[in-house]
């Protein structure tokens, strides 16, 4: 299983300083106290905003959206709530919807740092790094010297938009400043095949979001394969199953990738193919996806289809990989033996 199949998900910093600070003070492992506060909330704007913020911090983005929209219906002048809604849609991977909602706010506040940054992040997910960087240009030109966070956010996101260029210079000082910085640095190390460094950076992170669970799974899977460690592979399998089996992620593309990875590690390749077949239309030209897809097909005995997928791969790095060469030669050997048996 290629570690880069999940290492593609990383997001630029979306500027979550706009999230209600009140939610950050709640210890979410104290569910009883949280429920007490919840029961004491009234149907007033301040309490409802706090509740929406709690939903956001717990990754319950649709619930937060519902509250924000209900408030906006009665308070059209609360323009900033459009940014909150757009940020929730961004977190749900509805980047086009996020753009539409964000446009309402930017029409009135065209120089908003948070909104412009989120717009750039949406462009990155919808188009590419160059399109995103173009959207950041006005921020780079106008960032106030006193707004240090904007400068750090721009530096961080430029690394992401430029596919990791300058990662070792920019990301380490931001690891405890911007939430996504640690994750993106881990992904950088994975892409450089420095699995141990990636593990050192993420081993003490207590995951709270699907992205963090997925990345911890990827790192443990990579380290398990590298060291031949069943313990790390077991941990990875559990992380993937936790995300892929969750109600919020089971029908998402990352969720299905997780279930495929879980079954891959369990060597249940027919189940792997069920999940990969359901999302293959989104990854037709993706070499990493095709590498995993072809391996699963070959392992399930579908050698002809596996060979066809292997030959779609363009990456020289993958084509020189021992796993690629061994599986492709096995497919060719199967067809050679089949053809000889036909002539006999």
Short mmCIF file of N, CA and C in Angstrom, two decimals, residues 13-24 49-50 52-54 56-57 61 64 68 79-91 98 102 105 112-119 121 147 149-150 153 177 179-180:
data_model
loop_
_atom_site.label_atom_id
_atom_site.label_comp_id
_atom_site.label_asym_id
_atom_site.label_seq_id
_atom_site.Cartn_x
_atom_site.Cartn_y
_atom_site.Cartn_z
N UNK A 13 -3.81 26.19 5.65
CA UNK A 13 -4.44 26.78 6.83
C UNK A 13 -5.63 27.61 6.43
N UNK A 14 -6.77 27.33 7.02
CA UNK A 14 -7.99 28.02 6.62
C UNK A 14 -8.28 29.24 7.48
N UNK A 15 -7.39 29.53 8.41
CA UNK A 15 -7.57 30.74 9.19
C UNK A 15 -8.65 30.64 10.23
N UNK A 16 -8.57 29.62 11.06
CA UNK A 16 -9.67 29.35 11.97
C UNK A 16 -9.70 30.26 13.19
N UNK A 17 -8.95 31.34 13.15
CA UNK A 17 -9.03 32.27 14.28
C UNK A 17 -10.40 32.92 14.36
N UNK A 18 -11.20 32.78 13.30
CA UNK A 18 -12.55 33.36 13.34
C UNK A 18 -13.51 32.49 14.12
N UNK A 19 -13.13 31.27 14.46
CA UNK A 19 -14.01 30.41 15.26
C UNK A 19 -14.15 31.00 16.66
N UNK A 20 -15.34 30.87 17.22
CA UNK A 20 -15.64 31.46 18.53
C UNK A 20 -14.66 30.96 19.58
N UNK A 21 -13.98 31.87 20.25
CA UNK A 21 -12.95 31.49 21.22
C UNK A 21 -13.52 30.76 22.42
N UNK A 22 -14.80 30.96 22.70
CA UNK A 22 -15.40 30.31 23.87
C UNK A 22 -15.29 28.81 23.79
N UNK A 23 -15.42 28.26 22.59
CA UNK A 23 -15.40 26.81 22.44
C UNK A 23 -14.05 26.24 22.78
N UNK A 24 -13.00 27.00 22.57
CA UNK A 24 -11.66 26.51 22.82
C UNK A 24 -11.39 26.27 24.29
N UNK A 49 -24.72 30.97 19.22
CA UNK A 49 -23.40 31.10 18.61
C UNK A 49 -22.38 30.23 19.34
N UNK A 50 -22.48 30.18 20.64
CA UNK A 50 -21.59 29.33 21.42
C UNK A 50 -21.81 27.86 21.07
N UNK A 52 -23.01 26.68 18.24
CA UNK A 52 -22.48 26.46 16.88
C UNK A 52 -20.97 26.29 16.92
N UNK A 53 -20.33 27.10 17.76
CA UNK A 53 -18.88 27.02 17.89
C UNK A 53 -18.45 25.67 18.46
N UNK A 54 -19.21 25.17 19.43
CA UNK A 54 -18.91 23.86 20.00
C UNK A 54 -19.05 22.78 18.93
N UNK A 56 -18.65 23.17 15.78
CA UNK A 56 -17.50 23.32 14.88
C UNK A 56 -16.25 22.66 15.46
N UNK A 57 -15.97 22.94 16.72
CA UNK A 57 -14.77 22.40 17.36
C UNK A 57 -14.82 20.88 17.49
N UNK A 61 -19.84 19.87 11.52
CA UNK A 61 -19.94 21.09 10.70
C UNK A 61 -21.35 21.35 10.19
N UNK A 64 -23.36 23.01 12.86
CA UNK A 64 -22.97 24.42 13.01
C UNK A 64 -23.59 25.26 11.89
N UNK A 68 -25.99 28.65 12.21
CA UNK A 68 -25.60 29.92 11.60
C UNK A 68 -26.65 30.40 10.59
N UNK A 79 -23.13 39.87 8.87
CA UNK A 79 -22.42 39.42 7.66
C UNK A 79 -21.30 38.43 7.96
N UNK A 80 -20.60 38.60 9.07
CA UNK A 80 -19.44 37.75 9.37
C UNK A 80 -19.82 36.28 9.50
N UNK A 81 -21.10 36.01 9.81
CA UNK A 81 -21.52 34.62 9.93
C UNK A 81 -21.39 33.88 8.60
N UNK A 82 -21.41 34.62 7.50
CA UNK A 82 -21.21 33.99 6.19
C UNK A 82 -19.82 33.37 6.09
N UNK A 83 -18.84 33.99 6.73
CA UNK A 83 -17.49 33.43 6.74
C UNK A 83 -17.48 32.14 7.54
N UNK A 84 -18.20 32.12 8.68
CA UNK A 84 -18.29 30.92 9.49
C UNK A 84 -18.92 29.78 8.69
N UNK A 85 -20.01 30.10 7.97
CA UNK A 85 -20.69 29.09 7.16
C UNK A 85 -19.77 28.59 6.05
N UNK A 86 -19.08 29.53 5.40
CA UNK A 86 -18.15 29.15 4.32
C UNK A 86 -17.03 28.26 4.85
N UNK A 87 -16.54 28.56 6.04
CA UNK A 87 -15.48 27.75 6.64
C UNK A 87 -15.99 26.33 6.93
N UNK A 88 -17.23 26.21 7.38
CA UNK A 88 -17.81 24.88 7.63
C UNK A 88 -17.94 24.10 6.32
N UNK A 89 -18.41 24.76 5.26
CA UNK A 89 -18.52 24.07 3.98
C UNK A 89 -17.14 23.65 3.46
N UNK A 90 -16.14 24.48 3.71
CA UNK A 90 -14.77 24.12 3.33
C UNK A 90 -14.34 22.86 4.05
N UNK A 91 -14.65 22.78 5.33
CA UNK A 91 -14.29 21.60 6.12
C UNK A 91 -15.02 20.35 5.64
N UNK A 98 -18.74 26.78 -0.57
CA UNK A 98 -18.00 27.69 0.31
C UNK A 98 -17.70 29.01 -0.41
N UNK A 102 -18.98 32.71 0.67
CA UNK A 102 -17.91 33.66 0.99
C UNK A 102 -18.05 34.94 0.17
N UNK A 105 -19.90 37.88 1.74
CA UNK A 105 -19.15 38.68 2.71
C UNK A 105 -18.10 39.55 2.01
N UNK A 112 -10.85 41.56 3.73
CA UNK A 112 -10.80 40.68 4.90
C UNK A 112 -9.71 39.63 4.74
N UNK A 113 -8.78 39.59 5.68
CA UNK A 113 -7.68 38.63 5.62
C UNK A 113 -8.18 37.20 5.69
N UNK A 114 -9.06 36.91 6.64
CA UNK A 114 -9.58 35.56 6.81
C UNK A 114 -10.36 35.12 5.58
N UNK A 115 -11.21 35.99 5.06
CA UNK A 115 -12.04 35.63 3.91
C UNK A 115 -11.20 35.42 2.65
N UNK A 116 -10.24 36.31 2.42
CA UNK A 116 -9.38 36.16 1.23
C UNK A 116 -8.52 34.90 1.32
N UNK A 117 -8.06 34.60 2.52
CA UNK A 117 -7.27 33.39 2.68
C UNK A 117 -8.12 32.15 2.42
N UNK A 118 -9.35 32.16 2.93
CA UNK A 118 -10.24 31.02 2.71
C UNK A 118 -10.58 30.88 1.22
N UNK A 119 -10.73 32.00 0.55
CA UNK A 119 -10.98 31.98 -0.90
C UNK A 119 -9.81 31.32 -1.62
N UNK A 121 -7.75 29.15 -0.33
CA UNK A 121 -7.78 27.72 0.01
C UNK A 121 -8.79 26.97 -0.86
N UNK A 147 -0.10 42.68 11.80
CA UNK A 147 -0.90 41.47 11.73
C UNK A 147 0.02 40.29 11.44
N UNK A 149 -0.04 37.21 12.41
CA UNK A 149 -0.65 35.93 12.08
C UNK A 149 -0.92 35.83 10.58
N UNK A 150 -1.32 36.92 9.95
CA UNK A 150 -1.58 36.89 8.50
C UNK A 150 -0.30 36.53 7.74
N UNK A 153 0.38 32.83 8.26
CA UNK A 153 -0.59 32.04 7.51
C UNK A 153 -0.25 32.03 6.03
N UNK A 177 1.75 27.04 16.03
CA UNK A 177 1.04 28.29 15.76
C UNK A 177 -0.18 28.05 14.86
N UNK A 179 -2.56 25.13 13.15
CA UNK A 179 -2.87 23.71 13.36
C UNK A 179 -2.42 22.80 12.22
N UNK A 180 -2.55 23.28 10.97
CA UNK A 180 -2.23 22.44 9.83
C UNK A 180 -0.73 22.30 9.59
#
